[in-house]
PDB file of C-alpha atoms in Angstrom:
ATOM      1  CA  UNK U1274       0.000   0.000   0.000  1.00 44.00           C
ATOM      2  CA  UNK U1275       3.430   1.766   0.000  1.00 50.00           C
ATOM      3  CA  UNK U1276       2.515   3.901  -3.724  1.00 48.00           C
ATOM      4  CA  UNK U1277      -0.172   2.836  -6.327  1.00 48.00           C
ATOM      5  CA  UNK U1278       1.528   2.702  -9.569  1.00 49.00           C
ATOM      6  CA  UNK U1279      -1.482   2.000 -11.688  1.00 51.00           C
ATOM      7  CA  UNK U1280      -2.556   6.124 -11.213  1.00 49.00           C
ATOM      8  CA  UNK U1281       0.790   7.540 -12.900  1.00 51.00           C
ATOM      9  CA  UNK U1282       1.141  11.045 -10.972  1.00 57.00           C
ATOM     10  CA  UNK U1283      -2.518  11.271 -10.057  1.00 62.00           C
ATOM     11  CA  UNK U1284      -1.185   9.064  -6.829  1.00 62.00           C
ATOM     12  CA  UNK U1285       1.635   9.731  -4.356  1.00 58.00           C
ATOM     13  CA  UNK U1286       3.586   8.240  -1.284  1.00 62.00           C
ATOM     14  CA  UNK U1287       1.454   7.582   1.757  1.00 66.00           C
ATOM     15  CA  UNK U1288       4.527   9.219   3.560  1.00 74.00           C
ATOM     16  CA  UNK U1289       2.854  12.606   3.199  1.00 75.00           C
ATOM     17  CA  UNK U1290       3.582  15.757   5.453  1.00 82.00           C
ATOM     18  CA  UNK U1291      -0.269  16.498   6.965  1.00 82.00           C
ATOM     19  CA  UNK U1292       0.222  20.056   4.922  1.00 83.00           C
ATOM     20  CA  UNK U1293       1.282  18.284   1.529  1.00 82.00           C
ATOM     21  CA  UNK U1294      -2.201  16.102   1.917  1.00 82.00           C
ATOM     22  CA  UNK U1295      -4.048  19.043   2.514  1.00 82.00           C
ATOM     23  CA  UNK U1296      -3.352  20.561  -0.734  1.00 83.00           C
ATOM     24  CA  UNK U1297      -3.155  16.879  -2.091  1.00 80.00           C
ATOM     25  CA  UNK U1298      -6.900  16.501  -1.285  1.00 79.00           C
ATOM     26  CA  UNK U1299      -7.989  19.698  -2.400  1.00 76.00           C
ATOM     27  CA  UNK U1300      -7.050  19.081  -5.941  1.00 77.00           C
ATOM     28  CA  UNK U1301      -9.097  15.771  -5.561  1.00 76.00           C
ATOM     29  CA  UNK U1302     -11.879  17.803  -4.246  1.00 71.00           C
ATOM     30  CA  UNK U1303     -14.872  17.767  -6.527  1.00 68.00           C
ATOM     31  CA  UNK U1304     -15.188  21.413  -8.105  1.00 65.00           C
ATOM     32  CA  UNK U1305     -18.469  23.080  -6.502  1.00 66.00           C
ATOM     33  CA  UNK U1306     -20.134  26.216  -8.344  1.00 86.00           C
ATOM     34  CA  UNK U1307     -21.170  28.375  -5.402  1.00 89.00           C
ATOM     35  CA  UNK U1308     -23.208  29.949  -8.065  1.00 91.00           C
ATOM     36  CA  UNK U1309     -25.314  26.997  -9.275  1.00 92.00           C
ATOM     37  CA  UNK U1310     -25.638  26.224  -5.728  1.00 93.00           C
ATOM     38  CA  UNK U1311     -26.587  29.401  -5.100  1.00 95.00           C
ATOM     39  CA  UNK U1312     -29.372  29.682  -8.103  1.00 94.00           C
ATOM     40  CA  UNK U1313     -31.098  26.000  -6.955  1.00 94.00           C
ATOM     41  CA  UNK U1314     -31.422  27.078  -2.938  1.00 95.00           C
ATOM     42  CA  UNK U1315     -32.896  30.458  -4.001  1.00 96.00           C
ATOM     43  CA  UNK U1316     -35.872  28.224  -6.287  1.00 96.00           C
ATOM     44  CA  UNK U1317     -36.430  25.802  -4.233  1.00 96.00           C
ATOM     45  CA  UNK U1318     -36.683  28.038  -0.856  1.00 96.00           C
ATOM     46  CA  UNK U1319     -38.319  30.590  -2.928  1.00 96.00           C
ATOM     47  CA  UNK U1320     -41.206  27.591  -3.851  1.00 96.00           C
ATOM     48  CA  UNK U1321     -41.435  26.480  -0.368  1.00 96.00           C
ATOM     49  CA  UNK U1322     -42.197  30.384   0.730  1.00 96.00           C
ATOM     50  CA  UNK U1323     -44.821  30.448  -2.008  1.00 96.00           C
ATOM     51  CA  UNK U1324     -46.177  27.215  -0.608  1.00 96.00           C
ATOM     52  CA  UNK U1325     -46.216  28.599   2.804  1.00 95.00           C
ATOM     53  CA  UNK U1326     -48.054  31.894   1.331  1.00 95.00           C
ATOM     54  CA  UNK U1327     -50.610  29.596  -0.684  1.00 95.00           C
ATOM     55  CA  UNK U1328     -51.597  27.247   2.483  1.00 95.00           C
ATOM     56  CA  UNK U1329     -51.835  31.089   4.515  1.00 94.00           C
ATOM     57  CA  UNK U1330     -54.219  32.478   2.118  1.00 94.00           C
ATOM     58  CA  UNK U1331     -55.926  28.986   2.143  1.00 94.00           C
ATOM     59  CA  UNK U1332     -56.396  29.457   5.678  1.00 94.00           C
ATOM     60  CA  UNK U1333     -57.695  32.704   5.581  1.00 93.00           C
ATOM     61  CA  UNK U1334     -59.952  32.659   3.013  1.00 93.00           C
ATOM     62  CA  UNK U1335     -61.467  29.094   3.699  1.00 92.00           C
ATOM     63  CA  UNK U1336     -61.860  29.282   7.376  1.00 90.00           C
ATOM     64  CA  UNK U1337     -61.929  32.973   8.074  1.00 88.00           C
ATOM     65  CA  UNK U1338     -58.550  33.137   9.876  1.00 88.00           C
ATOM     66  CA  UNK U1339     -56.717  36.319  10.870  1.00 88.00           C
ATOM     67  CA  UNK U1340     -53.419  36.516   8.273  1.00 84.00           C
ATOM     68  CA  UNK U1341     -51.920  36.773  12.086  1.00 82.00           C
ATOM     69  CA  UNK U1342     -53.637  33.270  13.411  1.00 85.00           C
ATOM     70  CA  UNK U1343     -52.894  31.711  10.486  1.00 89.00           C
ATOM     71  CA  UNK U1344     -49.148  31.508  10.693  1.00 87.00           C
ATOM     72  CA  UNK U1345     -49.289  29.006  13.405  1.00 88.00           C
ATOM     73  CA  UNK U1346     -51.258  26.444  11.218  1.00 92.00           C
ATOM     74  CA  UNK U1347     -49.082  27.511   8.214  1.00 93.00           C
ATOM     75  CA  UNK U1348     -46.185  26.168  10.152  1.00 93.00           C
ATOM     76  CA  UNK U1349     -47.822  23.269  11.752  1.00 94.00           C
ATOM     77  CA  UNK U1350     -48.945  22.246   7.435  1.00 95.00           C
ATOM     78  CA  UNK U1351     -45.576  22.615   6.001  1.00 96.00           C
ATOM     79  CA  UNK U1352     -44.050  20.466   9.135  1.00 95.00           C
ATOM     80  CA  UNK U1353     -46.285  17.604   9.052  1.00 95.00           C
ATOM     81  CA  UNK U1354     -45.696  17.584   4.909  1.00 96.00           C
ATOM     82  CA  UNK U1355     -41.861  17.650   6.289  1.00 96.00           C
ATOM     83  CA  UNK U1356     -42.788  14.451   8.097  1.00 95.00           C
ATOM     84  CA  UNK U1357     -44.541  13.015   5.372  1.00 95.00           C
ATOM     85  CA  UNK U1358     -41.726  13.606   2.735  1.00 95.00           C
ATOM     86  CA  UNK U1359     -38.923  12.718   5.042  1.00 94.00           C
ATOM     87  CA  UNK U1360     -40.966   9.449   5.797  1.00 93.00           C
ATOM     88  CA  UNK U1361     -40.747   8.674   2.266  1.00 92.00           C
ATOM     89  CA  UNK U1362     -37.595   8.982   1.969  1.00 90.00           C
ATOM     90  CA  UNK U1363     -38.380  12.045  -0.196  1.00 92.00           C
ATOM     91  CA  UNK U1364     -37.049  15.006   1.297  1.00 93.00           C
ATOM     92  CA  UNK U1365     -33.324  13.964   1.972  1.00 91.00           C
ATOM     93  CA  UNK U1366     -33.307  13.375  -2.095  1.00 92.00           C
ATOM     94  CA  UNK U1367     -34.616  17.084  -2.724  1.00 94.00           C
ATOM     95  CA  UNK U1368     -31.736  18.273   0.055  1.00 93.00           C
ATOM     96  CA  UNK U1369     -29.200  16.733  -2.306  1.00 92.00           C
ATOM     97  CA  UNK U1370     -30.267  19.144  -5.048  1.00 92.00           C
ATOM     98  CA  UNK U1371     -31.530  22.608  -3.217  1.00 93.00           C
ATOM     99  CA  UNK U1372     -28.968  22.190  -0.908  1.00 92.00           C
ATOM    100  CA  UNK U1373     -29.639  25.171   2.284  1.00 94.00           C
ATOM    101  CA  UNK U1374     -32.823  25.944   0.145  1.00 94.00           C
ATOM    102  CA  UNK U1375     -34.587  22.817   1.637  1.00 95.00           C
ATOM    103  CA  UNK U1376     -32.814  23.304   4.955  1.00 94.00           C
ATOM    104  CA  UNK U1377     -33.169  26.796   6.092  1.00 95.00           C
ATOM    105  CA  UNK U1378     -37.185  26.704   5.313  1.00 95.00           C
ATOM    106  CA  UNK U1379     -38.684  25.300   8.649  1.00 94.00           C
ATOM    107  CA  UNK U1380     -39.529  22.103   6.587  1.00 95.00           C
ATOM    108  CA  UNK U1381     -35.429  21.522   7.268  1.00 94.00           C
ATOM    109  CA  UNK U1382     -36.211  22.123  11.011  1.00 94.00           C
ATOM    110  CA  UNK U1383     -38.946  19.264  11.127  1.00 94.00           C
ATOM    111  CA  UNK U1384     -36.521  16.754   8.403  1.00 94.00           C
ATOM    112  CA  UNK U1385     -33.476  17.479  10.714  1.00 94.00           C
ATOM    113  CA  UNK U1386     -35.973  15.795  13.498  1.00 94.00           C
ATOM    114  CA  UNK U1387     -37.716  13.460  11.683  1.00 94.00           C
ATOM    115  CA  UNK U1388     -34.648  11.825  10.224  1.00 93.00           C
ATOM    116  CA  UNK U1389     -32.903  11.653  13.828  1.00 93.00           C
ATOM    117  CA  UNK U1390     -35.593  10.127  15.096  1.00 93.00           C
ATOM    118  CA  UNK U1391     -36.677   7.848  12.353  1.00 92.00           C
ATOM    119  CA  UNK U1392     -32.400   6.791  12.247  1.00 91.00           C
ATOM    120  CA  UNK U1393     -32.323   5.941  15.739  1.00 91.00           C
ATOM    121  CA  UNK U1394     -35.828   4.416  16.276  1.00 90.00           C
ATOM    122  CA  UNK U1395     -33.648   0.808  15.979  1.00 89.00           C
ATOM    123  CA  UNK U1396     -32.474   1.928  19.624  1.00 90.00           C
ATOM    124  CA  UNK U1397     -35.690   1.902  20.881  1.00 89.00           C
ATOM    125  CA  UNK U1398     -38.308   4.544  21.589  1.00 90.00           C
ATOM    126  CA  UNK U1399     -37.034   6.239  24.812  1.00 92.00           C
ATOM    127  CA  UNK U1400     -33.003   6.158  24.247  1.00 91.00           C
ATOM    128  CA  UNK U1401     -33.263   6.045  20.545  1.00 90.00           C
ATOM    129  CA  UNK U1402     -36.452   8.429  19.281  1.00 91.00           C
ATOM    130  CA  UNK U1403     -36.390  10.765  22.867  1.00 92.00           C
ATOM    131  CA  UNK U1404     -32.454  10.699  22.752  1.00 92.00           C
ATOM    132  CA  UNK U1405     -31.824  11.753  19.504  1.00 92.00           C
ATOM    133  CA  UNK U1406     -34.870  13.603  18.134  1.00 92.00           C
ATOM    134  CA  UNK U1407     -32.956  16.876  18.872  1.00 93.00           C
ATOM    135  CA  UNK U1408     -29.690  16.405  18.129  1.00 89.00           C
ATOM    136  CA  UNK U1409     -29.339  18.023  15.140  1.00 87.00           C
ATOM    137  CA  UNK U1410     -32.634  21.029  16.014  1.00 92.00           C
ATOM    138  CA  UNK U1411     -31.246  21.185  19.190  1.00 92.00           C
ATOM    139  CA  UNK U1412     -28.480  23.486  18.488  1.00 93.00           C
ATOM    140  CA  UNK U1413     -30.917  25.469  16.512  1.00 94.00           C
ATOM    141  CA  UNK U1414     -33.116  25.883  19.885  1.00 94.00           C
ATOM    142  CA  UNK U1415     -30.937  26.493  22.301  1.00 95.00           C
ATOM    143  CA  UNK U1416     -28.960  29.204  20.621  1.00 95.00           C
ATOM    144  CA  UNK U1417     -32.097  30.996  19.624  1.00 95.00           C
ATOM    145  CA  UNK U1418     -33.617  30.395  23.526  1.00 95.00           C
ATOM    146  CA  UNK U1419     -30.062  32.050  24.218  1.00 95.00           C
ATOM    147  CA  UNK U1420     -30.159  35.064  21.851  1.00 96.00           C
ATOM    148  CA  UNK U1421     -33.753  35.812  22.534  1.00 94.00           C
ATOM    149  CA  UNK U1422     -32.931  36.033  26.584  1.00 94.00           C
ATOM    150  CA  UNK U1423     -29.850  38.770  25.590  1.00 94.00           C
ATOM    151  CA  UNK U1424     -32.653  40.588  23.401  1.00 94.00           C
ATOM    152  CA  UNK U1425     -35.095  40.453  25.914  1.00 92.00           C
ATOM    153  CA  UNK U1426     -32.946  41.363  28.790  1.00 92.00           C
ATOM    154  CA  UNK U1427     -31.444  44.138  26.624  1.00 93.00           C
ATOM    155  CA  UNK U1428     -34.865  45.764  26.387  1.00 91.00           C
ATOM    156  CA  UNK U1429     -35.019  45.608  29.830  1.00 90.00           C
ATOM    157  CA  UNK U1430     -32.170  47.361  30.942  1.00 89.00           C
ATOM    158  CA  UNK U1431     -33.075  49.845  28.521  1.00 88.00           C
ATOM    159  CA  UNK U1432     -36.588  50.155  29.478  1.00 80.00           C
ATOM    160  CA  UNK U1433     -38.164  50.387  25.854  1.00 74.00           C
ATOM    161  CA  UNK U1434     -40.314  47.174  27.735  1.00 60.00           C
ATOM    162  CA  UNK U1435     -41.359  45.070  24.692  1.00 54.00           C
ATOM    163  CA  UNK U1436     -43.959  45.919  21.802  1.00 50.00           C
TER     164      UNK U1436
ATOM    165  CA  UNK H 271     -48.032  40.286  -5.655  1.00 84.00           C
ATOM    166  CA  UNK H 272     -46.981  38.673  -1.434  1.00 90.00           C
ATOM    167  CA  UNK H 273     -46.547  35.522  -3.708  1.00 94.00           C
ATOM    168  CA  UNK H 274     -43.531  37.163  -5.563  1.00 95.00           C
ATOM    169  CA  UNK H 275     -42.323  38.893  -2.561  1.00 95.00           C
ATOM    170  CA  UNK H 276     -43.014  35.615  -0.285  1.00 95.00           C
ATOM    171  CA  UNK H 277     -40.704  33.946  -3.348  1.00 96.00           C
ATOM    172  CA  UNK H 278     -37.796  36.924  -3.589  1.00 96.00           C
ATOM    173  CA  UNK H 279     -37.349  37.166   0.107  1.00 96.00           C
ATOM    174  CA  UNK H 280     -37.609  33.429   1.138  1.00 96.00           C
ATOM    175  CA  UNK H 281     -35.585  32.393  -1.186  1.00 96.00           C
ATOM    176  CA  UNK H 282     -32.490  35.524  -0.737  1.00 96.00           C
ATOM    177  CA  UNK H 283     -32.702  34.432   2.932  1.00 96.00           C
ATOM    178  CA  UNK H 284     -31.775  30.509   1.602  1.00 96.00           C
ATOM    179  CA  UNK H 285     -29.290  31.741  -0.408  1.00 96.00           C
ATOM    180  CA  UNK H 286     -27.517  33.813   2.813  1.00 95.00           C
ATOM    181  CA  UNK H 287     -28.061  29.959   4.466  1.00 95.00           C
ATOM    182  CA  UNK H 288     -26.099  28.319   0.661  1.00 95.00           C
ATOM    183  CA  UNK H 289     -23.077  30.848   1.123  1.00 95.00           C
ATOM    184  CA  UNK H 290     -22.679  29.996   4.780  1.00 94.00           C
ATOM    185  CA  UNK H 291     -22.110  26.610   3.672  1.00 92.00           C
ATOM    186  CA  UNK H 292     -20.574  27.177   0.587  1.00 91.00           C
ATOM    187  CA  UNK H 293     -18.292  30.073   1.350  1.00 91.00           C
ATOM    188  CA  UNK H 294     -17.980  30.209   4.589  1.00 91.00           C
ATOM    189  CA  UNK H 295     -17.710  26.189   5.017  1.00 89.00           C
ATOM    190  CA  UNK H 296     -20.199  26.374   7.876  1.00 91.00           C
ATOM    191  CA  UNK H 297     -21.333  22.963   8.887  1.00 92.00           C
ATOM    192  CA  UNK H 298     -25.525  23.206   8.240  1.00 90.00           C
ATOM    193  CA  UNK H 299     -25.719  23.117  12.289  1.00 91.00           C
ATOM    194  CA  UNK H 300     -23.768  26.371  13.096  1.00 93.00           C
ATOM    195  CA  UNK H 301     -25.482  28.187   9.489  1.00 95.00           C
ATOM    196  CA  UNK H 302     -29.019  27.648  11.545  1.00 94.00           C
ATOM    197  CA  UNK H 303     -27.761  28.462  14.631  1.00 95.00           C
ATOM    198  CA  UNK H 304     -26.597  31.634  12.692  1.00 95.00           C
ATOM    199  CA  UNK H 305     -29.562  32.221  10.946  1.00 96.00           C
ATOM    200  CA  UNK H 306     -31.897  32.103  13.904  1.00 96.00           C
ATOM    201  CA  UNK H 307     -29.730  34.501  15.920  1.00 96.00           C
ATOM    202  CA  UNK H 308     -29.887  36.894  13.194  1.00 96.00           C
ATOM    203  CA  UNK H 309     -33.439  36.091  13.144  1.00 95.00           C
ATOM    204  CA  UNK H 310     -33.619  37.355  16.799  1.00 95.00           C
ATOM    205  CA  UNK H 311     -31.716  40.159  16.406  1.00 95.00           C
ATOM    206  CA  UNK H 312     -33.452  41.734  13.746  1.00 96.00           C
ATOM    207  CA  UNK H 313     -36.820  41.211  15.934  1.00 93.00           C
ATOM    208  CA  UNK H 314     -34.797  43.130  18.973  1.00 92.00           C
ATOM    209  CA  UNK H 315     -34.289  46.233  16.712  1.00 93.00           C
ATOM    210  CA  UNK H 316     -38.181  45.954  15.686  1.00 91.00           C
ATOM    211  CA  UNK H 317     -37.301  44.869  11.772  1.00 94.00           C
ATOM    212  CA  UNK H 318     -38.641  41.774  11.046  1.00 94.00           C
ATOM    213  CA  UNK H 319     -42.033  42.547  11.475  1.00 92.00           C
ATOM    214  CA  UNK H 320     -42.300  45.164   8.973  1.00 93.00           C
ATOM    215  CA  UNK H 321     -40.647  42.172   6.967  1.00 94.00           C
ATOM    216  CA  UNK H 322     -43.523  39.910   7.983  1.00 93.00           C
ATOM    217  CA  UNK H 323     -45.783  42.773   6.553  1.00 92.00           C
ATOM    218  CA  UNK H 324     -43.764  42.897   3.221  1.00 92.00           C
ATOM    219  CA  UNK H 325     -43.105  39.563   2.517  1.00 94.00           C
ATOM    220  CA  UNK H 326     -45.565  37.148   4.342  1.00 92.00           C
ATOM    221  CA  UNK H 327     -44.610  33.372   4.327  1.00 93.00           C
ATOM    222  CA  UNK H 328     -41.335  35.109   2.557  1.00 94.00           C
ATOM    223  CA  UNK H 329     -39.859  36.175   6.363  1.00 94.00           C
ATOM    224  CA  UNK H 330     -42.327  33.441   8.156  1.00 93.00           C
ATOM    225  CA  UNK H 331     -41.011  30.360   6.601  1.00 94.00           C
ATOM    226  CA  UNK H 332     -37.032  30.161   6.677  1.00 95.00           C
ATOM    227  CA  UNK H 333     -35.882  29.747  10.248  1.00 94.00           C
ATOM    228  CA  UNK H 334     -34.926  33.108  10.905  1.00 95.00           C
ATOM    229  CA  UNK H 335     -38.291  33.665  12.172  1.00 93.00           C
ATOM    230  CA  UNK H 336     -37.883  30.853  14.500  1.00 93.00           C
ATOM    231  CA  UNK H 337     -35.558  33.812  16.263  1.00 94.00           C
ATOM    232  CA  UNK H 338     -37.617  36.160  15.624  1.00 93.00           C
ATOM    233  CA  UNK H 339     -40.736  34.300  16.977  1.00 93.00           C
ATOM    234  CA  UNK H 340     -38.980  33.395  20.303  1.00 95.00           C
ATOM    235  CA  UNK H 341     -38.071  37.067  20.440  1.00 94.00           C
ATOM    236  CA  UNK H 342     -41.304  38.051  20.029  1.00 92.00           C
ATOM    237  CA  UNK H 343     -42.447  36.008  22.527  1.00 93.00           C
ATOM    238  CA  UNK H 344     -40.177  37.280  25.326  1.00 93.00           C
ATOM    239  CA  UNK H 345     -41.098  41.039  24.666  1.00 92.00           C
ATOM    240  CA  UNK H 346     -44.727  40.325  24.622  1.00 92.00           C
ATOM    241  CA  UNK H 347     -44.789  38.751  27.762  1.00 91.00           C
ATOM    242  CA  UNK H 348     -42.112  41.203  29.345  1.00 91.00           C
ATOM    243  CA  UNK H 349     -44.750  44.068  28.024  1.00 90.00           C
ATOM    244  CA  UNK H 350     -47.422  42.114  30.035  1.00 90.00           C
ATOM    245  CA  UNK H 351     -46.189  40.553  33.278  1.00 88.00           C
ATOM    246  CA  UNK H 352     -42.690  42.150  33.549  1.00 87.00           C
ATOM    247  CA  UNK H 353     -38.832  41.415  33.941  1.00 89.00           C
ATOM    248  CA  UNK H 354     -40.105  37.071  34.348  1.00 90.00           C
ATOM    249  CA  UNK H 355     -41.492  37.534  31.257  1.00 88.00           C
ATOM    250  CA  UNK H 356     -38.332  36.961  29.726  1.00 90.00           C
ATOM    251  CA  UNK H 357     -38.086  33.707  30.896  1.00 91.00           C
ATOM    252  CA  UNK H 358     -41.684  32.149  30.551  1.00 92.00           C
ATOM    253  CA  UNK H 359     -42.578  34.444  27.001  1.00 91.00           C
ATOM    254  CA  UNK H 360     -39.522  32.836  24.894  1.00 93.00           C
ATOM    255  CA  UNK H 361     -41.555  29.589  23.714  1.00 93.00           C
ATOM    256  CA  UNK H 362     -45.187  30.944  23.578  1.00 90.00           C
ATOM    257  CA  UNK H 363     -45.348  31.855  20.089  1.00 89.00           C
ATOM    258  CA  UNK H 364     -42.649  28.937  19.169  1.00 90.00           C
ATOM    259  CA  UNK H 365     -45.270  26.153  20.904  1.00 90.00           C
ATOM    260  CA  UNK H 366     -46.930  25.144  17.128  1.00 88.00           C
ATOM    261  CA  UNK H 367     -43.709  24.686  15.352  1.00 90.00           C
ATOM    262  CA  UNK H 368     -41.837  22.820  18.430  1.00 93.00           C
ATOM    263  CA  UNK H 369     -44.685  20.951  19.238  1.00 94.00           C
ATOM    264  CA  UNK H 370     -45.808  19.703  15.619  1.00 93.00           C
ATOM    265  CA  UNK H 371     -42.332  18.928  14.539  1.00 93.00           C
ATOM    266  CA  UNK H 372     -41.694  16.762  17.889  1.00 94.00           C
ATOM    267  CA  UNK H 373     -45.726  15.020  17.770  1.00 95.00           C
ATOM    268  CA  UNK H 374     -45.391  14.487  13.598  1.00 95.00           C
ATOM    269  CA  UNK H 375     -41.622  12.961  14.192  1.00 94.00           C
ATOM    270  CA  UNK H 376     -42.620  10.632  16.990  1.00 94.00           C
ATOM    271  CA  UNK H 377     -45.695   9.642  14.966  1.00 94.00           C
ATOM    272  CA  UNK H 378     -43.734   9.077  11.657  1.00 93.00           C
ATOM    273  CA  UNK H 379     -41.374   6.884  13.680  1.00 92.00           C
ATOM    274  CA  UNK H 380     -44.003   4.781  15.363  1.00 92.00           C
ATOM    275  CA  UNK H 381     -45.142   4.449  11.844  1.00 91.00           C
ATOM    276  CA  UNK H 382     -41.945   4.088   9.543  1.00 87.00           C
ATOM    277  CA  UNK H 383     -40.311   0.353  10.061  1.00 76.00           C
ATOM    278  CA  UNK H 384     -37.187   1.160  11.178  1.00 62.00           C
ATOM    279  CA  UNK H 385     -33.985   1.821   8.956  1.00 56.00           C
ATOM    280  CA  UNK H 386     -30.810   0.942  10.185  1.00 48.00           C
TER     281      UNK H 386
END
C-alpha cells in the first residue's frame, strides 16, 4: 500500500507531510459552483415560501382566519408535509439538489428531526427516538432560547419594555 | 403580488443559508444556529415585522423567524407581566412549530419500520 503505480502522478507516497495532503486533497476535491448552488437554494426556498403563502391564504380565506392566526397552522402544514416527505424517503433526495434551500425553510427544522428520530428508532423509543430527536434542532433551539434572553434582557435594561 | 415577494425574500434568505455553507464552510448546524440569531436580532431592533408585513410566508417560513418568533415572545410577555417575562414568554409563540415537529416525528417513527 506503500505507492499505487497503476494512477501515474494522479497518486503519491502515503509518507505525506499532513500540509502536503491538505493541498493533495484539495485538488481531488470535486469542483463546486457556489453559483449553481446558489441559483437551486434560491428556487427551491423561494417555492417552499410560495407554498407557505398559498396554504396562509388557504387558511384565511377558507376558514376565516386572521393573516396573524394563520401563521401558526401555516407552520404546523408545512411540518407535518416535512414528516410526510422525510418518511418517504423524499425530502433527503430534494436536500441533495436545493442544498440550504430545503434546509433553512422550517420544513429543514422538522426533516433534521424526523430523520434523527426515524435513524435511531432501531435503539428503541425512549433512548433512541427521545435521545436523539434533537440532536441536530437542538443546536438550533438552544442558541435561539439564548439570543432571545440577551434581546429580551437588553430591552429591559433599557426600558423600551417590549412591543 | 406577497406571492412574488413571499418567493424573492424566502428564497435571498436561503441563499444567505447556501453561502454559509458554501463560502464560509459552515457545517448546516452552526449556518441555523446563525440564521436564527440573526433572526432574533433583527426582531430586537423591531425589523422583522415590517418584513412579515412585506413579505408574508417570505420572512415566516425560513428559520430566521424561529428567532424572531422566540423574540417576540419574550417582549410580549415582558410588556405584560414584567422582567419574568423573559423567561416564561420565549416559547409561547414557538409552541406550534416545536410541538408539531416533535408530535409528527414521533408519529412518523411509530409508523416508519425502522432503517438501520
Amino acid at each position: 500500500m506503500a505507492t499505487k503505480s497503476k494512477g501515474g502522478q494522479r497518486y503519491k507516497k502515503m509518507s505525506m507531510s499532513p500540509k502536503e495532503y491538505q493541498s493533495f486533497a484539495k485538488t481531488m476535491e470535486p469542483q463546486r459552483s457556489v453559483f449553481a448552488n446558489c441559483i437551486k437554494a434560491f428556487l427551491f426556498g423561494g417555492v417552499v415560501c410560495v407554498i407557505g403563502q398559498v396554504i396562509t391564504e388557504l387558511y384565511v380565506h377558507l376558514m376565516g382566519m386572521t393573516r396573524e392566526d394563520a401563521g401558526d397552522p401555516t407552520v404546523a402544514t408545512l411540518i407535518l408535509i416535512s414528516v410526510i416527505l422525510t418518511s418517504l424517503g423524499v425530502y433527503d433526495k430534494i436536500a441533495q439538489w436545493a442544498g440550504a434551500g430545503s434546509a433553512v425553510p422550517v420544513t429543514g427544522f422538522a426533516n433534521s428531526m424526523c430523520s434523527a428520530a426515524l435513524e435511531h428508532r432501531s435503539e428503541g423509543l425512549v433512548l433512541g427516538v427521545g435521545g436523539n430527536m434533537f440532536k441536530l434542532a437542538g443546536s438550533v433551539i438552544v442558541f435561539g432560547t439564548v439570543a432571545a434572553f440577551f434581546v429580551g434582557i437588553i430591552h429591559l435594561i433599557l426600558g423600551t419594555g417590549g412591543q | 403580488m406577497i406571492f412574488l415577494w413571499a418567493f424573492l425574500v424566502g428564497g435571498g434568505i436561503c441563499v444567505l443559508g447556501q453561502l454559509m455553507f458554501d463560502v464560509f464552510k459552515l457545517t448546516p448546524a452552526h449556518t441555523m444556529s446563525t440564521l436564527v440569531v440573526v433572526g432574533a436580532i433583527v426582531d430586537g431592533v423591531g425589523l422583522y415585522e415590517p418584513l412579515v408585513k412585506f413579505a408574508g410566508a417570505g420572512a415566516t417560513v425560513p428559520i430566521t423567524s424561529f428567532g424572531n418568533a422566540l423574540v417576540h415572545g419574550a417582549l410580549t410577555e415582558l410588556h405584560d407581566s414584567g422582567w419574568i417575562g423573559v423567561i416564561s414568554g420565549i416559547f409561547k409563540v414557538t409552541s406550534a412549530g416545536i410541538s408539531a415537529a416533535i408530535i409528527f416525528s414521533f408519529l412518523a417513527a411509530l409508523i416508519v419500520r425502522p432503517k438501520g
